[in-house]
Tab-separated table of N, CA and C in Angstrom:
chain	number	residue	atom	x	y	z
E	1	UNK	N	-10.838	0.124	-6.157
E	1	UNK	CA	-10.935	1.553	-5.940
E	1	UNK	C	-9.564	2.151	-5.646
E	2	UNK	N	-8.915	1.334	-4.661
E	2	UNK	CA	-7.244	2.165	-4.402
E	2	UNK	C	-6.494	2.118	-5.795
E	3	UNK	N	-6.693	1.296	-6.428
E	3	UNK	CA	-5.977	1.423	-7.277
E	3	UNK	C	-6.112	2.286	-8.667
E	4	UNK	N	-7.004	2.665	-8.476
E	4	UNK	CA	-7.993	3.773	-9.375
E	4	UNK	C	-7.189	5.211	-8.739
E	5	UNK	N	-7.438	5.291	-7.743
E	5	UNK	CA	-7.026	6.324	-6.678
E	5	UNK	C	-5.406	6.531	-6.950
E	6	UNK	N	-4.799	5.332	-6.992
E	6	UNK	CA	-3.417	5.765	-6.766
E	6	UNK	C	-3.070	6.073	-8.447
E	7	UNK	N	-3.414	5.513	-9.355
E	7	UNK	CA	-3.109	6.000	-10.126
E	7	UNK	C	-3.614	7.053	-10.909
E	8	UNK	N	-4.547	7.935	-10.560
E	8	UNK	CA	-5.505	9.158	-10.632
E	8	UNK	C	-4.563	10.490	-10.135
E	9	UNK	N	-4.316	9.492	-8.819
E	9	UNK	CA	-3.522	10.529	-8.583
E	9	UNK	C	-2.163	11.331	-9.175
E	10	UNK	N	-1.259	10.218	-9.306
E	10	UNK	CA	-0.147	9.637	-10.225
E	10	UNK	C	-0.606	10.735	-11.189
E	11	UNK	N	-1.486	11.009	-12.072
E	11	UNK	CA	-1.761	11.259	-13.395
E	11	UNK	C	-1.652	12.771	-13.271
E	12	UNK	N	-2.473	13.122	-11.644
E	12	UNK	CA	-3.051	14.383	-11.781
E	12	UNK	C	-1.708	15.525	-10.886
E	13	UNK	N	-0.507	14.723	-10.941
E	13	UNK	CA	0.881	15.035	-10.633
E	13	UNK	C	1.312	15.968	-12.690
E	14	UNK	N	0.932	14.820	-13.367
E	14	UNK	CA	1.349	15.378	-14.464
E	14	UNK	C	1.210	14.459	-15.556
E	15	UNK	N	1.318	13.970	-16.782
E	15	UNK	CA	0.853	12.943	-17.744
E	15	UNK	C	2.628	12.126	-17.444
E	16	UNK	N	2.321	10.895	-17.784
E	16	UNK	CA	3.522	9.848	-17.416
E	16	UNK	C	2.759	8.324	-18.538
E	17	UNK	N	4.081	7.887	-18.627
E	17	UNK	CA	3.630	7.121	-19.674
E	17	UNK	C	3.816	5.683	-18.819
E	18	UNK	N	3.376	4.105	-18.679
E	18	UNK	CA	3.022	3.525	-18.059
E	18	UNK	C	4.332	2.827	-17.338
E	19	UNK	N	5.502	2.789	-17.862
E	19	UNK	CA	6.735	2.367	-17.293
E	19	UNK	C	6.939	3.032	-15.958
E	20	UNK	N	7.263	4.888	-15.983
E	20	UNK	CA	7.240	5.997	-15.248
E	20	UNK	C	6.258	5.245	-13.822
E	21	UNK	N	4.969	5.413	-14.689
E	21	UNK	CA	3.802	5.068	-13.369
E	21	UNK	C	4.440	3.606	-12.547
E	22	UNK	N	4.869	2.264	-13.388
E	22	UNK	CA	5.120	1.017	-13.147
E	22	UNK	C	6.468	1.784	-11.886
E	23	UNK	N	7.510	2.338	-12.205
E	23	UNK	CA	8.422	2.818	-11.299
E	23	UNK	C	8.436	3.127	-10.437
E	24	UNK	N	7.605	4.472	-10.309
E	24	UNK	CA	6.996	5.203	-9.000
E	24	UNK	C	5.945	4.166	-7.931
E	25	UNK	N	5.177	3.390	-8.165
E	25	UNK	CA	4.500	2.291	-8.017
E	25	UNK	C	5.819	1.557	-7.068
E	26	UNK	N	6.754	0.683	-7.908
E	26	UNK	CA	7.595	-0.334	-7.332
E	26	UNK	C	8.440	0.868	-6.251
E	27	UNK	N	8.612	2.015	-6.237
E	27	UNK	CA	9.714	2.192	-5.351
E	27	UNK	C	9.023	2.751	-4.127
E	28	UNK	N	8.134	3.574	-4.513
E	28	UNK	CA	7.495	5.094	-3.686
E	28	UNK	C	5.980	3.935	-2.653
E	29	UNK	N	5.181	3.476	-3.840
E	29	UNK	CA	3.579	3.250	-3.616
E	29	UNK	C	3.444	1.878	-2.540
E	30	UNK	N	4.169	1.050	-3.310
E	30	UNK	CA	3.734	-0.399	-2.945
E	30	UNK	C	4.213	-0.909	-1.481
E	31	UNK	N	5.283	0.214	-0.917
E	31	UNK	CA	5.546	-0.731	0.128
E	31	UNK	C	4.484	0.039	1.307
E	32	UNK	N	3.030	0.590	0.780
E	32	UNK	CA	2.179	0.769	1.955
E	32	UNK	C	0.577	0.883	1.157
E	33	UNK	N	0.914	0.322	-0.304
E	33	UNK	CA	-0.725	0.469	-0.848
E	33	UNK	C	-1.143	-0.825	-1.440
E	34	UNK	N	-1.882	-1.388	-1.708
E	34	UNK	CA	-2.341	-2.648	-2.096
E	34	UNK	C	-2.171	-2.723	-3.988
E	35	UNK	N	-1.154	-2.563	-4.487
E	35	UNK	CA	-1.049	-1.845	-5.787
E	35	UNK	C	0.317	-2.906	-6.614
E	36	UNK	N	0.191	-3.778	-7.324
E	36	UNK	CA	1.264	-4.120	-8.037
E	36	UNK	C	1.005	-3.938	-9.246
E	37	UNK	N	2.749	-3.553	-9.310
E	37	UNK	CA	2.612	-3.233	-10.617
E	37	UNK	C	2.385	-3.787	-12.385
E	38	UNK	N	1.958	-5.197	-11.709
E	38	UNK	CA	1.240	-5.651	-12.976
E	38	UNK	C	0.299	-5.546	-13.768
E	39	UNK	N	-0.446	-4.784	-12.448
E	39	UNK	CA	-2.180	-4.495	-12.822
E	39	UNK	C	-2.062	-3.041	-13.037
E	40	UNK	N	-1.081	-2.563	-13.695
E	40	UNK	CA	-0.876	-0.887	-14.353
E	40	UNK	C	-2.153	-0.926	-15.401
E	41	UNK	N	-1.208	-1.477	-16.469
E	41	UNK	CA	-1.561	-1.119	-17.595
E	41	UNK	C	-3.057	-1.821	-17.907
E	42	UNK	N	-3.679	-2.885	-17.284
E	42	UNK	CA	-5.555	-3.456	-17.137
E	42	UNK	C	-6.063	-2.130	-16.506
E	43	UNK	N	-5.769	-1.833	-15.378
E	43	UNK	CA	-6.582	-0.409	-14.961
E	43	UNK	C	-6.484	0.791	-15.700
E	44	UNK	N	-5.416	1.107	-16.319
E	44	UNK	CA	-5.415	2.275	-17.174
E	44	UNK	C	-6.538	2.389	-18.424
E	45	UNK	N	-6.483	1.300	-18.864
E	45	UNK	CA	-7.173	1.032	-19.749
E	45	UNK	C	-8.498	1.234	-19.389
E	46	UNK	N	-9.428	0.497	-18.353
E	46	UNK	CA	-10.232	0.847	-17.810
E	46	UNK	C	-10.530	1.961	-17.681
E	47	UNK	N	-9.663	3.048	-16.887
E	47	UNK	CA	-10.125	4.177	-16.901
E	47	UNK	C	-10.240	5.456	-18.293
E	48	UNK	N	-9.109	4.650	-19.171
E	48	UNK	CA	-9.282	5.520	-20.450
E	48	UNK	C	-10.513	4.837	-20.900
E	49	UNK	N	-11.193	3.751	-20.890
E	49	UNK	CA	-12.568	3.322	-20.978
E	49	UNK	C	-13.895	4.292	-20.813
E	50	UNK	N	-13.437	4.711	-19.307
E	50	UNK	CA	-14.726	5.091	-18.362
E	50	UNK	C	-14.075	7.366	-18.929
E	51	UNK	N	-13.274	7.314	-20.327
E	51	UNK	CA	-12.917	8.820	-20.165
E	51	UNK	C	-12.522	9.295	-18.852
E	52	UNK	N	-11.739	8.922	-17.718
E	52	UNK	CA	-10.832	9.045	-16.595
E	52	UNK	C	-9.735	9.550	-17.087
E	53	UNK	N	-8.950	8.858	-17.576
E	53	UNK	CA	-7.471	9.394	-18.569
E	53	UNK	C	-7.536	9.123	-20.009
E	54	UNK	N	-6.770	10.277	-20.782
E	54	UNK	CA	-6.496	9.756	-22.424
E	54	UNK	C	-5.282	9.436	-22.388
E	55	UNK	N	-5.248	8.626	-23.385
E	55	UNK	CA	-3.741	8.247	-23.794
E	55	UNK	C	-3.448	8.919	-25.006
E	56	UNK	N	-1.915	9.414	-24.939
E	56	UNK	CA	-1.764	9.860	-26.702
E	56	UNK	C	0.109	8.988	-26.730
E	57	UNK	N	-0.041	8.308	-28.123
E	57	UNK	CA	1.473	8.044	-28.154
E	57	UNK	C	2.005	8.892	-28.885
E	58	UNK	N	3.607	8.621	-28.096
E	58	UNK	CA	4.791	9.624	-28.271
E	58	UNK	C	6.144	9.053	-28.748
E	59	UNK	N	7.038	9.771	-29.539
E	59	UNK	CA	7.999	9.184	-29.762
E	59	UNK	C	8.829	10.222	-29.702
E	60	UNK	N	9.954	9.743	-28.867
E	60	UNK	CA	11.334	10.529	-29.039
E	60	UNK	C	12.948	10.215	-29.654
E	61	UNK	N	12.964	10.572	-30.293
E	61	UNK	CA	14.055	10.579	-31.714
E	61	UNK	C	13.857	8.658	-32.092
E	62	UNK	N	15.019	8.523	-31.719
E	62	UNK	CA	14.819	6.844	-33.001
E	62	UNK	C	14.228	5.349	-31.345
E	63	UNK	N	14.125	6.397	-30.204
E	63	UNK	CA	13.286	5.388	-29.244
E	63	UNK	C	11.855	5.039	-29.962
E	64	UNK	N	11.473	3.676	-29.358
E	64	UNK	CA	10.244	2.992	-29.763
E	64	UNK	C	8.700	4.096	-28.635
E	65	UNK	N	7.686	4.251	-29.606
E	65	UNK	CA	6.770	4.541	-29.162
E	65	UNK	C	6.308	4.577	-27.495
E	66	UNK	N	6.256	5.231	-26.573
E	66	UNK	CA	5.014	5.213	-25.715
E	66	UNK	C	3.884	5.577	-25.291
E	67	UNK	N	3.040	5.299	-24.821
E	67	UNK	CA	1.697	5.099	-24.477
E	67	UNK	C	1.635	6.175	-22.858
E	68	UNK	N	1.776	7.551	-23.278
E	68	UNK	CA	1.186	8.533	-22.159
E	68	UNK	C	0.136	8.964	-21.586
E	69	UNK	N	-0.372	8.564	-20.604
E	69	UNK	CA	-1.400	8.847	-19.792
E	69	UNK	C	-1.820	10.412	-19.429
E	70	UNK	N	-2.363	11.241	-19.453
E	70	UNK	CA	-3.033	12.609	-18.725
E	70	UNK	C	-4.489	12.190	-18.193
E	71	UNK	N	-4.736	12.812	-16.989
E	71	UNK	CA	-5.328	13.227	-16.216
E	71	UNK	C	-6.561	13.487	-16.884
E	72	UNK	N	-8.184	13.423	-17.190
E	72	UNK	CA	-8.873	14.591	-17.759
E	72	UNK	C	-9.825	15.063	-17.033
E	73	UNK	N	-10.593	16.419	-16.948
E	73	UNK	CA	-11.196	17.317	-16.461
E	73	UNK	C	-12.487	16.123	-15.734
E	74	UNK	N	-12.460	15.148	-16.038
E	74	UNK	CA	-13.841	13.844	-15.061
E	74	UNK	C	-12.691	13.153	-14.561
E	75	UNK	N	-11.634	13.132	-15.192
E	75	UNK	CA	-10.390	12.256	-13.972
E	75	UNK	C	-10.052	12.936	-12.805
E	76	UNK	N	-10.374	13.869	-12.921
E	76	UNK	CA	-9.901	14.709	-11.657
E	76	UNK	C	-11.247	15.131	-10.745
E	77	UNK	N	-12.350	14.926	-11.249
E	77	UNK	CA	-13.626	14.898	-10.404
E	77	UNK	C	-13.327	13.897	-9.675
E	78	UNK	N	-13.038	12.545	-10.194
E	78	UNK	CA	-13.577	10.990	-9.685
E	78	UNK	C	-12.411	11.007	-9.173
E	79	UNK	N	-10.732	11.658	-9.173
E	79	UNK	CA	-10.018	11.456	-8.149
E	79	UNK	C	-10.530	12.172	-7.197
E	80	UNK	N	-11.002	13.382	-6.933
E	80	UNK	CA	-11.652	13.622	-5.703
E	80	UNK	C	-12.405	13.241	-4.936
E	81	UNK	N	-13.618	12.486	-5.880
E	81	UNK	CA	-14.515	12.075	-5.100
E	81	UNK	C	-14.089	10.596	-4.551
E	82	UNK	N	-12.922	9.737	-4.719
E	82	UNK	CA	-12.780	8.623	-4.829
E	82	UNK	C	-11.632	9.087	-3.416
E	83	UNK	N	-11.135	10.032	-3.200
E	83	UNK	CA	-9.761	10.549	-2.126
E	83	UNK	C	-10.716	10.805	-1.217
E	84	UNK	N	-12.150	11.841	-1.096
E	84	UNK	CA	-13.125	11.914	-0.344
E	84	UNK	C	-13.656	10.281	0.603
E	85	UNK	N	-14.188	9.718	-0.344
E	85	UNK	CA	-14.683	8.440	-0.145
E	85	UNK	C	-13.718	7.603	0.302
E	86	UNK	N	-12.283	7.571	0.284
E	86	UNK	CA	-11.601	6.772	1.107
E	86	UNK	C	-11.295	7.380	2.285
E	87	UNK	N	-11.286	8.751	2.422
E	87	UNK	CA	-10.917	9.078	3.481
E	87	UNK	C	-12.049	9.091	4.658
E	88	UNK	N	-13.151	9.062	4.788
E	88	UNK	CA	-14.339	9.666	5.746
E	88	UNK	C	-15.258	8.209	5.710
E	89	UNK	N	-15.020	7.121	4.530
E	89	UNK	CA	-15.621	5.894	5.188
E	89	UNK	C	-14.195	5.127	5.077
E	90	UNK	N	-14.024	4.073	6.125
E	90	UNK	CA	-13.386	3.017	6.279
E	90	UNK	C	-14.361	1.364	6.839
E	91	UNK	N	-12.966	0.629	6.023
E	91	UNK	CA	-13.667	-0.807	6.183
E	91	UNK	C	-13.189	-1.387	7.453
E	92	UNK	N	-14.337	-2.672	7.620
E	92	UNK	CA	-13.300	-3.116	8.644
E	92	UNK	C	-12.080	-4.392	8.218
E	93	UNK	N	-11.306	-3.952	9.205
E	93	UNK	CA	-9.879	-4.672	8.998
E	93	UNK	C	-10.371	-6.242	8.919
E	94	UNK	N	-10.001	-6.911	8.208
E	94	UNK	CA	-10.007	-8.385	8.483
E	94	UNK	C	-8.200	-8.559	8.353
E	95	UNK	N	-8.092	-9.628	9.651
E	95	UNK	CA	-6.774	-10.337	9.073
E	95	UNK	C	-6.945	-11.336	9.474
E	96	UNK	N	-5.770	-11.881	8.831
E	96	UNK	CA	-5.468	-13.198	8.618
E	96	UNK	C	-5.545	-14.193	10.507
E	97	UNK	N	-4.394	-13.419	11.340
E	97	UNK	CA	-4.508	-14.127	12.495
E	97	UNK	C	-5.889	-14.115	13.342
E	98	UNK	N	-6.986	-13.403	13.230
E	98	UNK	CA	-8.071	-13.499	13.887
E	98	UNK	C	-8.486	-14.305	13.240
E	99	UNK	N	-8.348	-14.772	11.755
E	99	UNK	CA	-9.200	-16.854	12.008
E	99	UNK	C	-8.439	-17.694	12.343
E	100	UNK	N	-6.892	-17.360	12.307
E	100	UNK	CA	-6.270	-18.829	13.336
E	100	UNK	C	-6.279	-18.676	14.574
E	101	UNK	N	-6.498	-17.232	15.549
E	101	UNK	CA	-6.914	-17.526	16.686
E	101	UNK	C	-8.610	-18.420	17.101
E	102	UNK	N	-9.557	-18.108	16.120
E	102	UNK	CA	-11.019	-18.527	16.175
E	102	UNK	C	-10.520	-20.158	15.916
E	103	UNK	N	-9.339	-20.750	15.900
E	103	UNK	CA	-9.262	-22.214	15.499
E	103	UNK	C	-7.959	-22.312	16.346
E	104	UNK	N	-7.566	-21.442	17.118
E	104	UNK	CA	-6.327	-21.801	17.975
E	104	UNK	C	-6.445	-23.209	18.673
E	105	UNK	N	-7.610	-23.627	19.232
E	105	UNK	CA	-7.709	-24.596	19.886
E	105	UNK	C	-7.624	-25.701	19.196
E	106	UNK	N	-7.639	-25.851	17.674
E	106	UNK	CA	-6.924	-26.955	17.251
E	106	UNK	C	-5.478	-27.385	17.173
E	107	UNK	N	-4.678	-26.809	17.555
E	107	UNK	CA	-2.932	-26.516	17.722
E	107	UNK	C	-2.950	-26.381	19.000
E	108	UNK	N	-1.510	-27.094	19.397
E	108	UNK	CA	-0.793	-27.163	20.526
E	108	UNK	C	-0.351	-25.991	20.900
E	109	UNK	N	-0.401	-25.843	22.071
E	109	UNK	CA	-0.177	-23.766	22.560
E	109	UNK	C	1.407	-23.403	22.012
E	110	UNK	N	2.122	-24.837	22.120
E	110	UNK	CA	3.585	-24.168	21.662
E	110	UNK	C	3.651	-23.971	20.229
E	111	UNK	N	2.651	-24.570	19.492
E	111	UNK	CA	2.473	-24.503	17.899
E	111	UNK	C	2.136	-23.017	17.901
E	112	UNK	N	1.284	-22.568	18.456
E	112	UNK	CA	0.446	-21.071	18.238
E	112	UNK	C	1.722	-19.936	18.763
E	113	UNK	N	2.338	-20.592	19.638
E	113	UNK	CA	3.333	-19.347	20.424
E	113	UNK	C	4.738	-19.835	19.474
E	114	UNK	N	5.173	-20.873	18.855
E	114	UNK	CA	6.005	-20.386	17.694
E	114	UNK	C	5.341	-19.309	16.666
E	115	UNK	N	4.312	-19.841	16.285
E	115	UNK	CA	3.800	-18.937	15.340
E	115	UNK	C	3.264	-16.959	15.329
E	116	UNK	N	3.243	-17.177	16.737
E	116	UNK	CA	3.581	-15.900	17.129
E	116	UNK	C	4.539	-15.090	16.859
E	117	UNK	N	5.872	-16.042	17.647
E	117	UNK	CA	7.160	-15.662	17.323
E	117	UNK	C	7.439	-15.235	16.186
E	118	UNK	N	7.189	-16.222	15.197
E	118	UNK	CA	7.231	-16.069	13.294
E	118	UNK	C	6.907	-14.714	13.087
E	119	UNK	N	5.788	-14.566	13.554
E	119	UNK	CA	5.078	-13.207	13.188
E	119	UNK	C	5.579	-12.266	13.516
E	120	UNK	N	5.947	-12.435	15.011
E	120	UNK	CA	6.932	-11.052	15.233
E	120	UNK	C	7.866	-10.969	14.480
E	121	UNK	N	8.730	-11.494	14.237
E	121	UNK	CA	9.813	-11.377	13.566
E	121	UNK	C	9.568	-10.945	12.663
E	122	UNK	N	8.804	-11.218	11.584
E	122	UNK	CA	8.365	-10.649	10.045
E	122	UNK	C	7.939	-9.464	10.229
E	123	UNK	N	7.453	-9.036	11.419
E	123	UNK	CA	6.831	-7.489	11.360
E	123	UNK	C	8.328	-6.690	11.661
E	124	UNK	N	9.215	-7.006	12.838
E	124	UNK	CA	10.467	-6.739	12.768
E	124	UNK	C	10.823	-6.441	11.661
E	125	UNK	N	11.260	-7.362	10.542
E	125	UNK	CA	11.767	-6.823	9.613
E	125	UNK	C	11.063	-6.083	8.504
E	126	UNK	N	9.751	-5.781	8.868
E	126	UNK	CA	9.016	-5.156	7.996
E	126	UNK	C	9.353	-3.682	8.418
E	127	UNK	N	9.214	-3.718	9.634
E	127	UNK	CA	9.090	-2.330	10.263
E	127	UNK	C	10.620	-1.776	10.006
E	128	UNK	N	11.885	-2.519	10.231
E	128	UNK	CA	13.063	-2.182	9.324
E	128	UNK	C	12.994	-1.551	8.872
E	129	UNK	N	12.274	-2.296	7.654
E	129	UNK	CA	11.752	-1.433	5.587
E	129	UNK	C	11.603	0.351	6.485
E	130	UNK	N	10.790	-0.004	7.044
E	130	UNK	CA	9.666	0.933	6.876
E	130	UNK	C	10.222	2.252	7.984
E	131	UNK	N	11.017	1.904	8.725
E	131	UNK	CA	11.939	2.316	9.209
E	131	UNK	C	13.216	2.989	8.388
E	132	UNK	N	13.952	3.125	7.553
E	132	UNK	CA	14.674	3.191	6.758
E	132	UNK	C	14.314	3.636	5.678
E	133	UNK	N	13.095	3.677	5.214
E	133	UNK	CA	12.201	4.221	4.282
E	133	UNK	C	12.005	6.007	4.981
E	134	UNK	N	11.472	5.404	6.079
E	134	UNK	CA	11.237	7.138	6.738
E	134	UNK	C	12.527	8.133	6.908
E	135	UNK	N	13.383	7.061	7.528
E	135	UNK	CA	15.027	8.023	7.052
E	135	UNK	C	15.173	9.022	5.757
E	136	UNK	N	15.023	8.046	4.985
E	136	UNK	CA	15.226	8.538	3.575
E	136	UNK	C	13.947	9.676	3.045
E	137	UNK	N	12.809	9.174	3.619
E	137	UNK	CA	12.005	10.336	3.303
E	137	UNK	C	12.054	11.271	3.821
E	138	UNK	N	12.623	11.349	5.342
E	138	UNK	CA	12.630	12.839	6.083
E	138	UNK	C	14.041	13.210	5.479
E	139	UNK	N	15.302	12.836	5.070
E	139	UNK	CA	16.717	12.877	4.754
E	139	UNK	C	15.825	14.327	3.139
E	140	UNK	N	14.942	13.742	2.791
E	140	UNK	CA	14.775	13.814	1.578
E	140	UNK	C	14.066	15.256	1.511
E	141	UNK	N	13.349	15.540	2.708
E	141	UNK	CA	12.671	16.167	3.553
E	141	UNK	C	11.469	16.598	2.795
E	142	UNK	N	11.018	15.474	2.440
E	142	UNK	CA	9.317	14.727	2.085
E	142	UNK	C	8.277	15.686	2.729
E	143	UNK	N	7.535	16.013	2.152
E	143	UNK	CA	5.849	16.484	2.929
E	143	UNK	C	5.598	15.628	4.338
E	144	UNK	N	5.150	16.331	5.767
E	144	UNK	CA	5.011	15.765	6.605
E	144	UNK	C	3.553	14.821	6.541
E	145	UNK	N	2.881	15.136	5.332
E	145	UNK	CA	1.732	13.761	5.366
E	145	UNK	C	2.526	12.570	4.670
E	146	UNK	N	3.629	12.831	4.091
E	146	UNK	CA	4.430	11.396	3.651
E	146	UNK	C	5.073	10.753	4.792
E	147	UNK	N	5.503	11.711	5.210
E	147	UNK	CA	6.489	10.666	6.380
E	147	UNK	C	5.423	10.521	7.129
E	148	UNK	N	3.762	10.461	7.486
E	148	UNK	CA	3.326	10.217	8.449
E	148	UNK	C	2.968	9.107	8.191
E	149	UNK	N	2.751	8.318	6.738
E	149	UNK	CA	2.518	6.887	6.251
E	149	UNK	C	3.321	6.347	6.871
E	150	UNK	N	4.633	6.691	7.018
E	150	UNK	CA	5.673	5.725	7.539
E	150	UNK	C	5.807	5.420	9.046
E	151	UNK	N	5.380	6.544	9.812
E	151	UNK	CA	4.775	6.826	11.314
E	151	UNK	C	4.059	6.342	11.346
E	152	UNK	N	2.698	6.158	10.525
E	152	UNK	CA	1.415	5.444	11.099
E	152	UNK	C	1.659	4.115	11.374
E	153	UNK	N	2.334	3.567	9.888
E	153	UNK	CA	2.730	2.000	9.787
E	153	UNK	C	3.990	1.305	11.012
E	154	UNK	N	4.225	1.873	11.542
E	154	UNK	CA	5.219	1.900	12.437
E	154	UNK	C	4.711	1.592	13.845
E	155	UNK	N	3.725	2.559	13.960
E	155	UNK	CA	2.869	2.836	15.041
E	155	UNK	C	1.881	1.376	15.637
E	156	UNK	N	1.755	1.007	14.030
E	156	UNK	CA	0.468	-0.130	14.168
E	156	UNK	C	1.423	-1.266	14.200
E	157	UNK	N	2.716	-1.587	13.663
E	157	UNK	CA	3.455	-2.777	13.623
E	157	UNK	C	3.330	-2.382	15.073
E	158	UNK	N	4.020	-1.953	16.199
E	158	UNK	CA	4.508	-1.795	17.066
E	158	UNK	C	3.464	-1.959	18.082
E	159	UNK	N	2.168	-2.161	18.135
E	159	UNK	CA	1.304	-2.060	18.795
E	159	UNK	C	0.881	-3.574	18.431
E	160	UNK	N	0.850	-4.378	17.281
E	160	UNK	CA	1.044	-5.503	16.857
E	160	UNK	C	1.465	-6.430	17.794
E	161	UNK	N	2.433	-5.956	17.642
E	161	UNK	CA	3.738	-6.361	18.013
E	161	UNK	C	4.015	-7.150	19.845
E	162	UNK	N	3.005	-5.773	20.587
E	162	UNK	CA	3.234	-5.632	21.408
E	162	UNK	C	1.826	-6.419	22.275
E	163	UNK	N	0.715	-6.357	21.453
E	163	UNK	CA	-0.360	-7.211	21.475
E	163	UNK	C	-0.051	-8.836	21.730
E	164	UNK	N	0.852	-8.976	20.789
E	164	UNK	CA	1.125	-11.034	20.330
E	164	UNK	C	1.948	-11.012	21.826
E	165	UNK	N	2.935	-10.401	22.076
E	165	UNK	CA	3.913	-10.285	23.356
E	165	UNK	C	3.054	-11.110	24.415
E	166	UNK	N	2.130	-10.067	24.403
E	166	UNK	CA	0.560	-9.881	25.843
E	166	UNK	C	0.189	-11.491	25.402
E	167	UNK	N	0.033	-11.613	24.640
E	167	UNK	CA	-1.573	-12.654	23.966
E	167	UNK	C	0.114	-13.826	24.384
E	168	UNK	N	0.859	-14.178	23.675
E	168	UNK	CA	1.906	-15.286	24.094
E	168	UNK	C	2.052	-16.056	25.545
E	169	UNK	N	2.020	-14.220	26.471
E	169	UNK	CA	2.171	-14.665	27.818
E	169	UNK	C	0.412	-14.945	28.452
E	170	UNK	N	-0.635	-14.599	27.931
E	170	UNK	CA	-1.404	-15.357	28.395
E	170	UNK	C	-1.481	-16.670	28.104
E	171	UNK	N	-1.328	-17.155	26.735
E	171	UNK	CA	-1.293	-18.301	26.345
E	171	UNK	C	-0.716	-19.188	27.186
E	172	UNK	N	0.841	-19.206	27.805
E	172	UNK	CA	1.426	-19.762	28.825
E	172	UNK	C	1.078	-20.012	29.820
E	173	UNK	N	0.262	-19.004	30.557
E	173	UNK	CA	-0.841	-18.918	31.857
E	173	UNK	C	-1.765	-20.364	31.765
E	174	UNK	N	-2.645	-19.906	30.624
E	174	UNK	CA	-3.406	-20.738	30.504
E	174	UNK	C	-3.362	-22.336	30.411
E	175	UNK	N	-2.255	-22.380	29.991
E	175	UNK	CA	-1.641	-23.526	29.250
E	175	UNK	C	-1.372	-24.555	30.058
């Protein structure tokens, strides 16, 4: 479905031919949507399937053919109703460390509290990205629902973050 969504949306910006979309995707999308850009051009298709988008090819002077995407008058229903539907139901989160805590007790507490560590660190440098990303988007002076992706994600590393801290030093207690 997100990926239906993100590129619906993409479309209903303006018609773009699948490189364009592959671009905007790798620079703008991916470092906060579940979206690579391999699986462009299988979903497009799909949706020019389901009459979502047409494609028409184009050529400009002695460049090779591309394959342009538009938006159509049911692509822009089902992006609404699909922007509706993500926004007013949500799933629940599964991650990854709530089944190695449900099996923590097979590992040595200093095994689990390196692995903590690990984790922090990777969110550290995630939050970096994501950090430096928001620079550039407020520098850029982005819509304040863009830079709030970068606030939200920030918000939740940091609370993460600050959770494993807590959960480490009980671990030690206990230990």
């Amino acid at each position: 479905m997100e990926k239906e969504l993100i590129l619906l949306g993409l479309l209903k910006e303006g018609p773009r031919h699948g490189y364009e979309l592959k671009r905007i995707i790798d620079e703008k999308i991916s470092t906060f949507a579940p979206l690579s850009s391999g699986s462009i051009y299988y979903t497009l298709k799909g949706l020019e399937k389901d009459g979502l988008v047409s494609m028409a090819r184009k050529r400009k002077g002695n460049y090779p053919e591309k394959e342009v995407y538009r938006i159509t008058r049911k692509g822009e229903e089902k992006f609404k109703e699909l922007l509706k539907k993500t926004c007013f139901n949500i799933k629940r989160l599964y991650r990854s460390l709530d089944i190695v805590l449900y099996f923590m007790n097979c590992l040595q507490p200093e095994e689990v509290i390196a692995g903590l560590r690990n984790r922090i660190g990777q969110i550290k440098g995630i939050r970096e990205e994501i950090k430096g990303i928001y620079k550039k988007i407020r520098k850029e002076k982005q819509p304040y629902y863009i830079q709030a992706i970068a606030q939200r994600n920030i918000r939740f590393m940091d609370e993460e973050t600050k959770w494993m801290k807590d959960f480490i030093q009980k671990i030690r207690k206990m230990a």
